[in-house]
Structure formats: structure tokens, C-alpha cells
Short mmCIF file of N, CA, C and O in Angstrom, two decimals:
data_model
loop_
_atom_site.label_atom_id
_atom_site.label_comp_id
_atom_site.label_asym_id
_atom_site.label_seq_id
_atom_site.Cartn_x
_atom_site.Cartn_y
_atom_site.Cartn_z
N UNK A 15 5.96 -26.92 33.96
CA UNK A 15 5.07 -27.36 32.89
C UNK A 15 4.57 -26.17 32.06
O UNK A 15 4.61 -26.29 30.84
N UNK A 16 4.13 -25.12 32.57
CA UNK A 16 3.81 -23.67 32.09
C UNK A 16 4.66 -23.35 30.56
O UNK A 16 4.22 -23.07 29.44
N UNK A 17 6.77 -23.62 31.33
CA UNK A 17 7.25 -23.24 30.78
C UNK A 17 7.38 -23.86 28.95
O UNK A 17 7.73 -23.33 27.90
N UNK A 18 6.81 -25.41 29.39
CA UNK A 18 6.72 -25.94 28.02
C UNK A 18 5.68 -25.37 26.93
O UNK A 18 5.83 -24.79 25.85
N UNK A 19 4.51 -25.79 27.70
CA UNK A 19 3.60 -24.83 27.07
C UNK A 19 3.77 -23.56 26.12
O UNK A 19 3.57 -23.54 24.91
N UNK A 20 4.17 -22.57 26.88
CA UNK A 20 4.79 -21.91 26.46
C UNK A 20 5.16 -21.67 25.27
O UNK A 20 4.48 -21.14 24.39
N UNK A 21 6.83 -22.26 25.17
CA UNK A 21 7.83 -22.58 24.52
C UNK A 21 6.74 -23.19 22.74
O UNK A 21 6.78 -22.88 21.55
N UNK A 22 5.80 -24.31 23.73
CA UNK A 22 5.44 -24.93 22.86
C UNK A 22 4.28 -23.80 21.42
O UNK A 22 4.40 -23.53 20.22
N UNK A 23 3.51 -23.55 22.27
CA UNK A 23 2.55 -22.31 21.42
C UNK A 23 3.56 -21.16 20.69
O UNK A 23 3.45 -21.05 19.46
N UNK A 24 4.38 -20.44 21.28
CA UNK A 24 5.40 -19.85 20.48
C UNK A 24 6.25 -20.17 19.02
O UNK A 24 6.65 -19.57 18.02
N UNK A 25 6.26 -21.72 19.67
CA UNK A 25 6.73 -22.35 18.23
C UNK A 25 5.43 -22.58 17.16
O UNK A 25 5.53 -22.43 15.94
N UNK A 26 4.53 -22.88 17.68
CA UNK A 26 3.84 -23.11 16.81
C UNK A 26 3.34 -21.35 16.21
O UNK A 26 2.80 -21.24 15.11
N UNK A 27 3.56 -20.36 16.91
CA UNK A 27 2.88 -19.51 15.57
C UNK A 27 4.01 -18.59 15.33
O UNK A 27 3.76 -17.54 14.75
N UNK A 28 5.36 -18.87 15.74
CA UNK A 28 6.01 -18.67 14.64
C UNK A 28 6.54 -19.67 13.49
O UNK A 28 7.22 -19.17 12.60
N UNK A 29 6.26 -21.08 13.46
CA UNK A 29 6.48 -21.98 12.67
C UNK A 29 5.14 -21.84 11.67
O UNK A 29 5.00 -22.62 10.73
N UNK A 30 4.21 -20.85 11.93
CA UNK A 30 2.98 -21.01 10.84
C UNK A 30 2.79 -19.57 9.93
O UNK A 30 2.03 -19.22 9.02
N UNK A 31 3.85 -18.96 10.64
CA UNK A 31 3.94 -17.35 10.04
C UNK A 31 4.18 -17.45 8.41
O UNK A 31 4.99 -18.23 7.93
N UNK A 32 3.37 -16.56 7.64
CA UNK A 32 3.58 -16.74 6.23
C UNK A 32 4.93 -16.40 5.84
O UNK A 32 5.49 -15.51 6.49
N UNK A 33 5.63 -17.02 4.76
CA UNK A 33 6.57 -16.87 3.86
C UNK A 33 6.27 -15.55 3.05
O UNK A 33 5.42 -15.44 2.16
N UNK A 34 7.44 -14.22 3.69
CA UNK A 34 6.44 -12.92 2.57
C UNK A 34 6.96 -13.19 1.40
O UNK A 34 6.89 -12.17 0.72
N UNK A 35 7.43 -14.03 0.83
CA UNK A 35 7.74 -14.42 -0.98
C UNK A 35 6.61 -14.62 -1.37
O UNK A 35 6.44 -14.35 -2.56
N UNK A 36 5.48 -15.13 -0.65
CA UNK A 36 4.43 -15.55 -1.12
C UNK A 36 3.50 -14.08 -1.11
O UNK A 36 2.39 -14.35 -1.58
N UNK A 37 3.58 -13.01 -0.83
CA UNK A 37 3.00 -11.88 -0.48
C UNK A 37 2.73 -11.45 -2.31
O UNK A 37 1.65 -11.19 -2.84
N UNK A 38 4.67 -11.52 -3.23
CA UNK A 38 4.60 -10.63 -4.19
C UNK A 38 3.84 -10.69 -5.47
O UNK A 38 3.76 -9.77 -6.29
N UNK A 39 2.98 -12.49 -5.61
CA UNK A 39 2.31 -12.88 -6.22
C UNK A 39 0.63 -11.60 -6.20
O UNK A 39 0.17 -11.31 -7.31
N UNK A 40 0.21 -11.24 -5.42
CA UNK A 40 -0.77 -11.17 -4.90
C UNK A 40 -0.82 -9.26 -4.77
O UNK A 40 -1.88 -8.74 -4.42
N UNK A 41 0.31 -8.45 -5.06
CA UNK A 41 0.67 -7.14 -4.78
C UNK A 41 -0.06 -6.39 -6.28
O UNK A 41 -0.90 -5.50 -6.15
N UNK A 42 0.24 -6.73 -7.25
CA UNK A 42 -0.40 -6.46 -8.72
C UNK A 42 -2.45 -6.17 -9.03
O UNK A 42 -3.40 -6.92 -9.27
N UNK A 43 -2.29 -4.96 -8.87
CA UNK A 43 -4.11 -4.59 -9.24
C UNK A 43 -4.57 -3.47 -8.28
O UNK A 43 -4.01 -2.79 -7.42
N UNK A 44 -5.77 -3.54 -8.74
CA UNK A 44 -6.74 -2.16 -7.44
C UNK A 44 -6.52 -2.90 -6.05
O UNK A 44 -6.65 -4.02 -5.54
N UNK A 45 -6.12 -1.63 -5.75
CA UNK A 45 -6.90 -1.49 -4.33
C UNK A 45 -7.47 -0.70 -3.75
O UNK A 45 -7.24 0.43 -4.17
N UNK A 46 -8.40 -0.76 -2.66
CA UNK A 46 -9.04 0.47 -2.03
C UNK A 46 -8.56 0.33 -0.37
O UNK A 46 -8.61 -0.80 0.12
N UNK A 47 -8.14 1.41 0.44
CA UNK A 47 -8.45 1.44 1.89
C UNK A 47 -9.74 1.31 2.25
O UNK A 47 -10.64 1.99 1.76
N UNK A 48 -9.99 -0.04 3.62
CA UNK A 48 -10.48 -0.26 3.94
C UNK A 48 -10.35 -0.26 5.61
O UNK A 48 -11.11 -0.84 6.39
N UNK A 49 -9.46 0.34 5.87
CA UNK A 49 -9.69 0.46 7.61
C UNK A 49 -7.82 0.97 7.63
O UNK A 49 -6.85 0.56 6.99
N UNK A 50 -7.99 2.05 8.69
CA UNK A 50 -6.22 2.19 9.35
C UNK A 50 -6.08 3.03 10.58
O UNK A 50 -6.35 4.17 10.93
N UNK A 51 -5.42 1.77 11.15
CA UNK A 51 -5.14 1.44 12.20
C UNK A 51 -3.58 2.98 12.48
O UNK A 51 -2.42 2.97 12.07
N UNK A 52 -4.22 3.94 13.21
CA UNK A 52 -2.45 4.40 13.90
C UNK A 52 -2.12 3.61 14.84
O UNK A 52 -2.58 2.58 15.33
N UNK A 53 -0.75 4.64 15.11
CA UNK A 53 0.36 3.54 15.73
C UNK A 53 -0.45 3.72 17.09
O UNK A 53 -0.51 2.69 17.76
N UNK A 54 -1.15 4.99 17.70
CA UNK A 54 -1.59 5.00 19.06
C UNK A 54 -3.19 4.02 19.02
O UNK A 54 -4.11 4.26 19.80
N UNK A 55 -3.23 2.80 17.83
CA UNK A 55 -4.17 2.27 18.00
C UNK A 55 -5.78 2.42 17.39
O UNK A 55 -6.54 1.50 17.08
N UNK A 56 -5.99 3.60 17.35
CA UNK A 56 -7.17 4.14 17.26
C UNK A 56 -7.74 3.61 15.25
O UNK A 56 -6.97 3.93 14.35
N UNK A 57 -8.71 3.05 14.98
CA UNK A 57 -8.75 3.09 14.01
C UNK A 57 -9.55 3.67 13.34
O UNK A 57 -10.57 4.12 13.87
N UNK A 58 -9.22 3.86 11.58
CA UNK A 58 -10.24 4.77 11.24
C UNK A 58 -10.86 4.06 9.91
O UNK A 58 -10.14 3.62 9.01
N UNK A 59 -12.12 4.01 9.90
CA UNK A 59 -12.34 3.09 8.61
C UNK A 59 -13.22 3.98 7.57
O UNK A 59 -13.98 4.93 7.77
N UNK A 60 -12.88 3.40 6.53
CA UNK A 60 -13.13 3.90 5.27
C UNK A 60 -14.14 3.33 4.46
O UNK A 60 -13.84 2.45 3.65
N UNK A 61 -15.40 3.76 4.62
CA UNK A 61 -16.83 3.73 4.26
C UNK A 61 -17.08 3.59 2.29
O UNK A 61 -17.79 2.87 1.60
N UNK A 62 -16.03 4.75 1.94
CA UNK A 62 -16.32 5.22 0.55
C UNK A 62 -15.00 5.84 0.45
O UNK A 62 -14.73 6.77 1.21
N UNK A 63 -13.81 5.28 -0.72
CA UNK A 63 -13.31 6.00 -1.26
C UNK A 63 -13.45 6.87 -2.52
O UNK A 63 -14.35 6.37 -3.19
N UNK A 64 -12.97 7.90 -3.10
CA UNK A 64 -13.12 8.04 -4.25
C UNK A 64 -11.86 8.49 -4.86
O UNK A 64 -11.96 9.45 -5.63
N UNK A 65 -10.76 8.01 -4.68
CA UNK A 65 -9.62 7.08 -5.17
C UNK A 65 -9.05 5.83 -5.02
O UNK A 65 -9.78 5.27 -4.20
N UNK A 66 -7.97 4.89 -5.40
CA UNK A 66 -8.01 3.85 -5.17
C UNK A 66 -6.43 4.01 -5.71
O UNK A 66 -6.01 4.97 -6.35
N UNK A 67 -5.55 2.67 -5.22
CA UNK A 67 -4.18 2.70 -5.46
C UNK A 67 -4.24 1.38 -6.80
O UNK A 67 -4.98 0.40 -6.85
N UNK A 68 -3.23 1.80 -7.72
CA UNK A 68 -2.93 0.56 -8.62
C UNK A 68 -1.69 -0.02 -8.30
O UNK A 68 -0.90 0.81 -7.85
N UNK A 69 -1.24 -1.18 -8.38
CA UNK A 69 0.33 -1.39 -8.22
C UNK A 69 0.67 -1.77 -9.52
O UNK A 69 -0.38 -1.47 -10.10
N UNK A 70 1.28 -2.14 -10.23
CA UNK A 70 1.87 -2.79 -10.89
C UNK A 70 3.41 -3.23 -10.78
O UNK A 70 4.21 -2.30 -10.87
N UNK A 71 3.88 -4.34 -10.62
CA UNK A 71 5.17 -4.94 -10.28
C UNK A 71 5.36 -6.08 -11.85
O UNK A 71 4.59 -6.79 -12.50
N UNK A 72 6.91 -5.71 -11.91
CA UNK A 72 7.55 -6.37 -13.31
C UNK A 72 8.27 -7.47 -12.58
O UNK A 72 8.68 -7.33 -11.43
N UNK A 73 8.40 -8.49 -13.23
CA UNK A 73 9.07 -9.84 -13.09
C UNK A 73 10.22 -9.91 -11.97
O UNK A 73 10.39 -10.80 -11.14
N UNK A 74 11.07 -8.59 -12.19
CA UNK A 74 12.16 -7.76 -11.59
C UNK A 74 11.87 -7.17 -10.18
O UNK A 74 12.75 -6.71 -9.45
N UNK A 75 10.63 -7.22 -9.90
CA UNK A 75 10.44 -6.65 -8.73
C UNK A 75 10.13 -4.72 -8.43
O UNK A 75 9.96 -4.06 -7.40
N UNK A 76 10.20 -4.29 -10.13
CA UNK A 76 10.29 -2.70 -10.02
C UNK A 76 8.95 -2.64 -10.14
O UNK A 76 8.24 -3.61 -10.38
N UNK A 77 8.59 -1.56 -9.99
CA UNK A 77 6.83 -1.11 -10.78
C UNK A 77 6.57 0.52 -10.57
O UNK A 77 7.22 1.46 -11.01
N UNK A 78 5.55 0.51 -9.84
CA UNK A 78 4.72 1.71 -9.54
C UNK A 78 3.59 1.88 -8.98
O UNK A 78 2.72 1.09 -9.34
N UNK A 79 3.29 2.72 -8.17
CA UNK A 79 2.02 3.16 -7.97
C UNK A 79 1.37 3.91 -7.90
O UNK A 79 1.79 4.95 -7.41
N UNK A 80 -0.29 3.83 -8.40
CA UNK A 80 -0.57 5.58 -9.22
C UNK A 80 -2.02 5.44 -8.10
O UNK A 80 -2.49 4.36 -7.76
N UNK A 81 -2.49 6.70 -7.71
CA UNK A 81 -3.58 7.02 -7.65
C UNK A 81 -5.10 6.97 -8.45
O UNK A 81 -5.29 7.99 -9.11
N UNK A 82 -6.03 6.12 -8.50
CA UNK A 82 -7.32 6.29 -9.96
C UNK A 82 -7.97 6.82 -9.38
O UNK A 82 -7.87 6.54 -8.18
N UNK A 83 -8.83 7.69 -9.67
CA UNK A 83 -10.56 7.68 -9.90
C UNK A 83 -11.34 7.07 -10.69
O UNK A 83 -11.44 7.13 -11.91
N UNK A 84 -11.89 6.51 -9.94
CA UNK A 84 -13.47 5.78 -10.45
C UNK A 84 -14.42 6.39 -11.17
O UNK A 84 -15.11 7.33 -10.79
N UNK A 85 -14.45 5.97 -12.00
CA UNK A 85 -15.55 6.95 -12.82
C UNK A 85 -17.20 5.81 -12.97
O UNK A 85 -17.19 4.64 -13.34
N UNK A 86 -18.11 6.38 -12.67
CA UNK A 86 -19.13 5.60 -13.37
C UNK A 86 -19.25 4.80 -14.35
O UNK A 86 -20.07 3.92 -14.11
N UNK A 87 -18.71 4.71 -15.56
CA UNK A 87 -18.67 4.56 -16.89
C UNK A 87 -17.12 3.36 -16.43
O UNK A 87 -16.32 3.05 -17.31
N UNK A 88 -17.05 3.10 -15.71
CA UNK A 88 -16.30 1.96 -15.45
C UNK A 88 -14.79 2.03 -15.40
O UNK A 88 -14.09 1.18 -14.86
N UNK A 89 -14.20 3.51 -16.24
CA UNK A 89 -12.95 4.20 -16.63
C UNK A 89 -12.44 4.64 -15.37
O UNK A 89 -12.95 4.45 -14.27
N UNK A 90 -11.23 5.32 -15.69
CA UNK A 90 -10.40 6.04 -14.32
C UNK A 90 -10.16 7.32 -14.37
O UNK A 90 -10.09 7.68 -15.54
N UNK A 91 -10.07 7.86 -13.90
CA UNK A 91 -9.45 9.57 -14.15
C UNK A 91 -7.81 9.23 -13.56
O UNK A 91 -7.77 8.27 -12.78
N UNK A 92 -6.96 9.66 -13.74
CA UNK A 92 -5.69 9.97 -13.17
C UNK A 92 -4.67 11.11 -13.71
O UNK A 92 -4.71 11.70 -14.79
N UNK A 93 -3.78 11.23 -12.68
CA UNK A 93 -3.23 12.65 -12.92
C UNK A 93 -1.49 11.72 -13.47
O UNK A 93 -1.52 10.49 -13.46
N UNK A 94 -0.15 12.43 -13.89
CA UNK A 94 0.60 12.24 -14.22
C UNK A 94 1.66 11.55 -13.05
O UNK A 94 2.49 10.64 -13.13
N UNK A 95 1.29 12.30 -12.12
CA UNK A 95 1.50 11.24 -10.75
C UNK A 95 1.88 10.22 -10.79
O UNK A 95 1.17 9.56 -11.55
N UNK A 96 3.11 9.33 -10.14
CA UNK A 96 3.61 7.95 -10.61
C UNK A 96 4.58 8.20 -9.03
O UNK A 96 5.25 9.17 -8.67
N UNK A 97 4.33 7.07 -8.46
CA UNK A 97 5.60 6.29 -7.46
C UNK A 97 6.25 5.01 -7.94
O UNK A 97 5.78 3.91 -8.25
N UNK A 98 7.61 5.53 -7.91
CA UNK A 98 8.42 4.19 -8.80
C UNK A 98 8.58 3.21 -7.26
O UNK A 98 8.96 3.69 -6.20
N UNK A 99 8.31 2.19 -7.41
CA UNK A 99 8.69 1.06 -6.15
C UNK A 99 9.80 -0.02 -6.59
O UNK A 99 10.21 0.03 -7.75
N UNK A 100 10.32 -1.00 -5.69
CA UNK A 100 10.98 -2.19 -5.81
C UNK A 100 10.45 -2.42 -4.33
O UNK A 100 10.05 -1.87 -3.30
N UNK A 101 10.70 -3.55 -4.94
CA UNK A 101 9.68 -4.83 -3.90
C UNK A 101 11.28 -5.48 -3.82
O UNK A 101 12.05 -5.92 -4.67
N UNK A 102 11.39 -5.24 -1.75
CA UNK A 102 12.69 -6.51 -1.54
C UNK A 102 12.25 -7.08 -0.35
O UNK A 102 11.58 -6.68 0.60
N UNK A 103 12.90 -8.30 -0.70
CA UNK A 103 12.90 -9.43 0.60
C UNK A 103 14.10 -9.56 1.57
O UNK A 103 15.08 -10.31 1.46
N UNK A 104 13.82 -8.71 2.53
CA UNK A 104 15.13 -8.42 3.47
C UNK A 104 14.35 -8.44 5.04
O UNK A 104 13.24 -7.96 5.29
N UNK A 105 15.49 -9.31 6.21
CA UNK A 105 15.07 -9.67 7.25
C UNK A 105 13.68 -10.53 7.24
O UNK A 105 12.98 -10.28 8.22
N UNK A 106 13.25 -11.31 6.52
CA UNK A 106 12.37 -12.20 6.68
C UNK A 106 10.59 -10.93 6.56
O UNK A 106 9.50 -11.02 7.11
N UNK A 107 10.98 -10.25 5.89
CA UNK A 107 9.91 -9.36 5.31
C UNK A 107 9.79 -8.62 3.67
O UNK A 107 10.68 -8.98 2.90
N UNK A 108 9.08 -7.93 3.28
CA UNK A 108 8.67 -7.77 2.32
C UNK A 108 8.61 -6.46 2.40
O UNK A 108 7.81 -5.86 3.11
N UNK A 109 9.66 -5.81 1.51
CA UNK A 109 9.25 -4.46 1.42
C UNK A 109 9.46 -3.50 0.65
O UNK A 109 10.48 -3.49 -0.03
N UNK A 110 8.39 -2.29 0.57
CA UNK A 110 8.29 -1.55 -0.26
C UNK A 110 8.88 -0.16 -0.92
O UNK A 110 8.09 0.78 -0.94
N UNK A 111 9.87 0.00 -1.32
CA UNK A 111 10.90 1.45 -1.69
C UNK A 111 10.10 2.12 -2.61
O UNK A 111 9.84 1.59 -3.69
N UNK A 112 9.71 3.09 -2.34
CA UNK A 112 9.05 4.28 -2.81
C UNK A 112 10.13 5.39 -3.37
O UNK A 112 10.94 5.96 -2.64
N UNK A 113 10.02 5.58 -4.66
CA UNK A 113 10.76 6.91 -4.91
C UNK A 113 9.95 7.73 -5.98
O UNK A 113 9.50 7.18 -6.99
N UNK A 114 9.77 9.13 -5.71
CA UNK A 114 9.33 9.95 -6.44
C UNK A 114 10.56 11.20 -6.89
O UNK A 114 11.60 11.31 -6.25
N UNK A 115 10.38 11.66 -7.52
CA UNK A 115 11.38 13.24 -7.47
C UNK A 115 10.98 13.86 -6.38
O UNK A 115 10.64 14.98 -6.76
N UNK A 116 10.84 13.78 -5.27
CA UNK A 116 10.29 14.77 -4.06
C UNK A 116 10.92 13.84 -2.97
O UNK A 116 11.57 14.33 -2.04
N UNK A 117 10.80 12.97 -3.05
CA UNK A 117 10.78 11.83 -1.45
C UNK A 117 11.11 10.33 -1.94
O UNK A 117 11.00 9.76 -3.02
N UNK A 118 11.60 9.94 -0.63
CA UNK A 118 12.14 8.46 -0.69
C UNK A 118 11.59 7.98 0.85
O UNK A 118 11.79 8.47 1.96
N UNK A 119 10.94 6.98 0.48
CA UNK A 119 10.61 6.13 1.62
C UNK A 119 10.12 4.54 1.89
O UNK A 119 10.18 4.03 0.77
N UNK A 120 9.72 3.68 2.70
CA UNK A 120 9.69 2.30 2.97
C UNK A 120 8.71 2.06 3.49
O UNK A 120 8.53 2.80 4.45
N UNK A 121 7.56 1.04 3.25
CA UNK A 121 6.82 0.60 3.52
C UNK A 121 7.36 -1.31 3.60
O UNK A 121 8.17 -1.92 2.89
N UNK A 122 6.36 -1.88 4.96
CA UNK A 122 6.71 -3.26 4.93
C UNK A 122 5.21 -3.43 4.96
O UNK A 122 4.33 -2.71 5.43
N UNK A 123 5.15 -4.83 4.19
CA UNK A 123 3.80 -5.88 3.72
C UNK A 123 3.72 -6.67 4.94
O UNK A 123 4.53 -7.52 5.28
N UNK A 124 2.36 -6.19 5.76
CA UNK A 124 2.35 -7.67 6.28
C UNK A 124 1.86 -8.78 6.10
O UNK A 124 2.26 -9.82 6.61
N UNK A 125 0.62 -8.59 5.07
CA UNK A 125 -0.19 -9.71 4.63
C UNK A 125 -0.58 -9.18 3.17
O UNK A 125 -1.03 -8.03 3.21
N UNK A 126 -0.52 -9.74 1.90
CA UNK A 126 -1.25 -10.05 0.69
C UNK A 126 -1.49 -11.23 0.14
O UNK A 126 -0.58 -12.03 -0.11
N UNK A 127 -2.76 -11.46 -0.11
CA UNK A 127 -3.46 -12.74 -0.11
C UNK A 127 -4.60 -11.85 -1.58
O UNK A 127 -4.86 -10.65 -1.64
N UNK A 128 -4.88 -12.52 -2.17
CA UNK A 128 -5.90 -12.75 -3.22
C UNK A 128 -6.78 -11.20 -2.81
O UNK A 128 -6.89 -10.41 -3.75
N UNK A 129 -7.23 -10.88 -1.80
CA UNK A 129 -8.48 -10.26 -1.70
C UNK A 129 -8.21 -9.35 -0.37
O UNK A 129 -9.12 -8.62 0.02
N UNK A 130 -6.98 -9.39 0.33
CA UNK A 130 -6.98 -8.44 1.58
C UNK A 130 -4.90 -7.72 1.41
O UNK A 130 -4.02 -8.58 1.44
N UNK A 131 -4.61 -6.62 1.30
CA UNK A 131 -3.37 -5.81 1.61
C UNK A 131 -3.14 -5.38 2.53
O UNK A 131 -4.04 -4.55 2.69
N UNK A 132 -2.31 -5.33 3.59
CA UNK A 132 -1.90 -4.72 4.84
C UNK A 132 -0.81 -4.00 4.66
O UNK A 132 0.03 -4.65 4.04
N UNK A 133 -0.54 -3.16 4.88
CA UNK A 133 0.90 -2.24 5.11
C UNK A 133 1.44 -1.49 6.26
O UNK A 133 0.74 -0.69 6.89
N UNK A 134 2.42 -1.68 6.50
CA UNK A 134 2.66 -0.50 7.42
C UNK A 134 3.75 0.51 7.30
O UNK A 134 4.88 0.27 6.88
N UNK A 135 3.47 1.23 7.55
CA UNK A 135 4.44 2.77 7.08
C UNK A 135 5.61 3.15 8.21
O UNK A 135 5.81 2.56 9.27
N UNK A 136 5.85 3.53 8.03
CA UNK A 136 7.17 4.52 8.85
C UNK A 136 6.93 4.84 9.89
O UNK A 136 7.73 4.72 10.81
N UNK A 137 5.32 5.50 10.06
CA UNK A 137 5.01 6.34 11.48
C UNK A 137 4.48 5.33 12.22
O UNK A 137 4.13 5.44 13.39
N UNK A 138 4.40 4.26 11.50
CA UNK A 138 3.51 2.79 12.39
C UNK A 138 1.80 2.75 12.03
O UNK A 138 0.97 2.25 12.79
N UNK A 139 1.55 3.29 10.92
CA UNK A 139 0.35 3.70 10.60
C UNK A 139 -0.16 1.99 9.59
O UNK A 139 0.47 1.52 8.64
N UNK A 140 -0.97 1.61 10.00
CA UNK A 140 -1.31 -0.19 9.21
C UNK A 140 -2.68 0.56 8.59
O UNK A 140 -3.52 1.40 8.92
N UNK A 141 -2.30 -0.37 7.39
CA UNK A 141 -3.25 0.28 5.87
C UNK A 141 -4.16 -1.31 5.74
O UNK A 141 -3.39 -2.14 5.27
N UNK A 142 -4.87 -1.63 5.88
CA UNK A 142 -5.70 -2.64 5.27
C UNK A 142 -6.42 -2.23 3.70
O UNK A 142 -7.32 -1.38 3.69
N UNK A 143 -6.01 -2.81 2.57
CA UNK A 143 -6.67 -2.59 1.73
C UNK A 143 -7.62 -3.68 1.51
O UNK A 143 -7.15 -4.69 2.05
N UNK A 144 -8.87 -3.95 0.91
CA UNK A 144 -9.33 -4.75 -0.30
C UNK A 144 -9.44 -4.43 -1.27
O UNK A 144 -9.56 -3.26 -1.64
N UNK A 145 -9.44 -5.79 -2.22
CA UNK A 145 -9.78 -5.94 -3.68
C UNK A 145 -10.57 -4.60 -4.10
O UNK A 145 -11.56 -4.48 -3.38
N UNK A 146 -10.47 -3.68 -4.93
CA UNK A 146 -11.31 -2.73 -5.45
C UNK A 146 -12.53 -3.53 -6.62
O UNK A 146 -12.30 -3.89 -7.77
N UNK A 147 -13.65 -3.61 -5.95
CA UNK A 147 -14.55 -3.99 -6.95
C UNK A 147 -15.46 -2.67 -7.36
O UNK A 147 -16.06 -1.90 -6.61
N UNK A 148 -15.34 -2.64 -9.05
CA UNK A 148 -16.09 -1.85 -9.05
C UNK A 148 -17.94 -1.88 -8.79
O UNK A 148 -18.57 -2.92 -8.59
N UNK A 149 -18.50 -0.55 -8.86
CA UNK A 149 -20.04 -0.48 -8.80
C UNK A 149 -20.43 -0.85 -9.71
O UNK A 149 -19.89 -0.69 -10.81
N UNK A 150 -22.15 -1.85 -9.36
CA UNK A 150 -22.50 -2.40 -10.33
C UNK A 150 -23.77 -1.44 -9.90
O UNK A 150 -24.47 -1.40 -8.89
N UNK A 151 -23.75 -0.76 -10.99
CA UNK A 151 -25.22 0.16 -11.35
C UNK A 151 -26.40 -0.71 -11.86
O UNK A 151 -27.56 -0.29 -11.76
N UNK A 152 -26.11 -1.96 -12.42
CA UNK A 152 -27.61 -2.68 -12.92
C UNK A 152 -28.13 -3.18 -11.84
O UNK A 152 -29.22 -3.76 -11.90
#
């Protein structure tokens, strides 16, 4: 009886696992780190950034992503800095090709939803972003 059980709960949360097609809607805008997790577990969370990542993704799946600063005055500072990406859907995941003139590398999505980004990198390092809202000084 165990073994049904089992069998049975397994199906159910991999039959409820998100569709990452639904991830690329949701990849486009600020974000800020908000907590990351290494691979040996330990996490480290992020109180105050004072940069933030932009994505931008084209119809095509290409884009980029730049580094901002926040400025008071509501503006950004940024440097010339640019990561060209494509966003592909391969093995039932979502993922991210990074190329600069220096380096080439892969990131996979595990969750984007409206208001929370997850990533994980190469070394096994998981990125939780949120929504970047800016400061309201009034």
C-alpha cells in the first residue's frame, strides 16, 4: 500500500510542475537579488542592493542584460556593459545563453512569475530575484 502512495504523490507533483514556456512571459524588467542559496546550501541574503539586473527579451527570444544603478532622482547610472542572451526551451527547461566578448555561459530558470526570479548557474549557485521597486522618498 506504501508503494501506491508513493507512486501516487510523485505523480501528483510532477503532474503540477510548471510549464517553463510560461516562465518567458514574465523574464522582461528590473530585478534585484534577494537571497542566494550555494550549492553547499548556505544562504546569503541581500538586505540592500545598489545595482539591479535589466533583461530585456525580443519576440525571438534574443535580448540582454545590463547592470543599473539606482539613482535617487528615479534614473539609472550604467556603464557600456551589455550580455547578449537567448532564451531556449530544451529538456523540459528554460534556459539562459549568455555571451559577452570575454565568456560564454548557461544559466537555467527555475521559476518566473510576475514578482519572484530564480536562477541557477553552473556552480549550482540559486539566485532569487524580486520585482525591483523603486524608493519612495515621499
Amino acid at each position: 500500500m506504501k508503494h501506491y502512495a508513493l507512486i501516487l504523490v510523485a505523480f501528483l507533483v510532477f503532474s503540477c510542475s510548471a510549464d517553463p514556456k510560461t516562465y518567458i512571459e514574465h523574464i522582461n524588467g528590473y530585478w534585484e537579488i534577494e537571497e542566494v542559496t550555494l550549492h553547499n546550501g548556505e544562504k546569503k541574503a541581500y538586505n540592500y542592493n545598489d545595482t539591479i539586473d535589466y533583461f530585456e527579451i525580443n519576440d525571438s527570444l534574443n535580448g540582454f542584460r545590463k547592470k543599473l544603478k539606482p539613482n535617487f532622482s528615479g534614473t539609472f547610472e550604467t556603464s557600456k556593459d551589455v550580455e547578449n542572451i537567448k532564451l531556449v526551451l530544451e529538456n523540459d527547461s528554460l534556459n539562459i545563453y549568455y555571451t559577452t566578448p570575454f565568456s560564454k555561459w548557461k544559466e537555467t530558470v527555475l521559476l518566473a512569475t510576475k514578482e519572484q526570479l530564480k536562477i541557477v548557474n553552473q556552480n549550482k549557485h540559486v539566485y532569487l530575484y524580486k520585482r525591483y521597486q523603486p524608493l519612495d522618498l515621499d
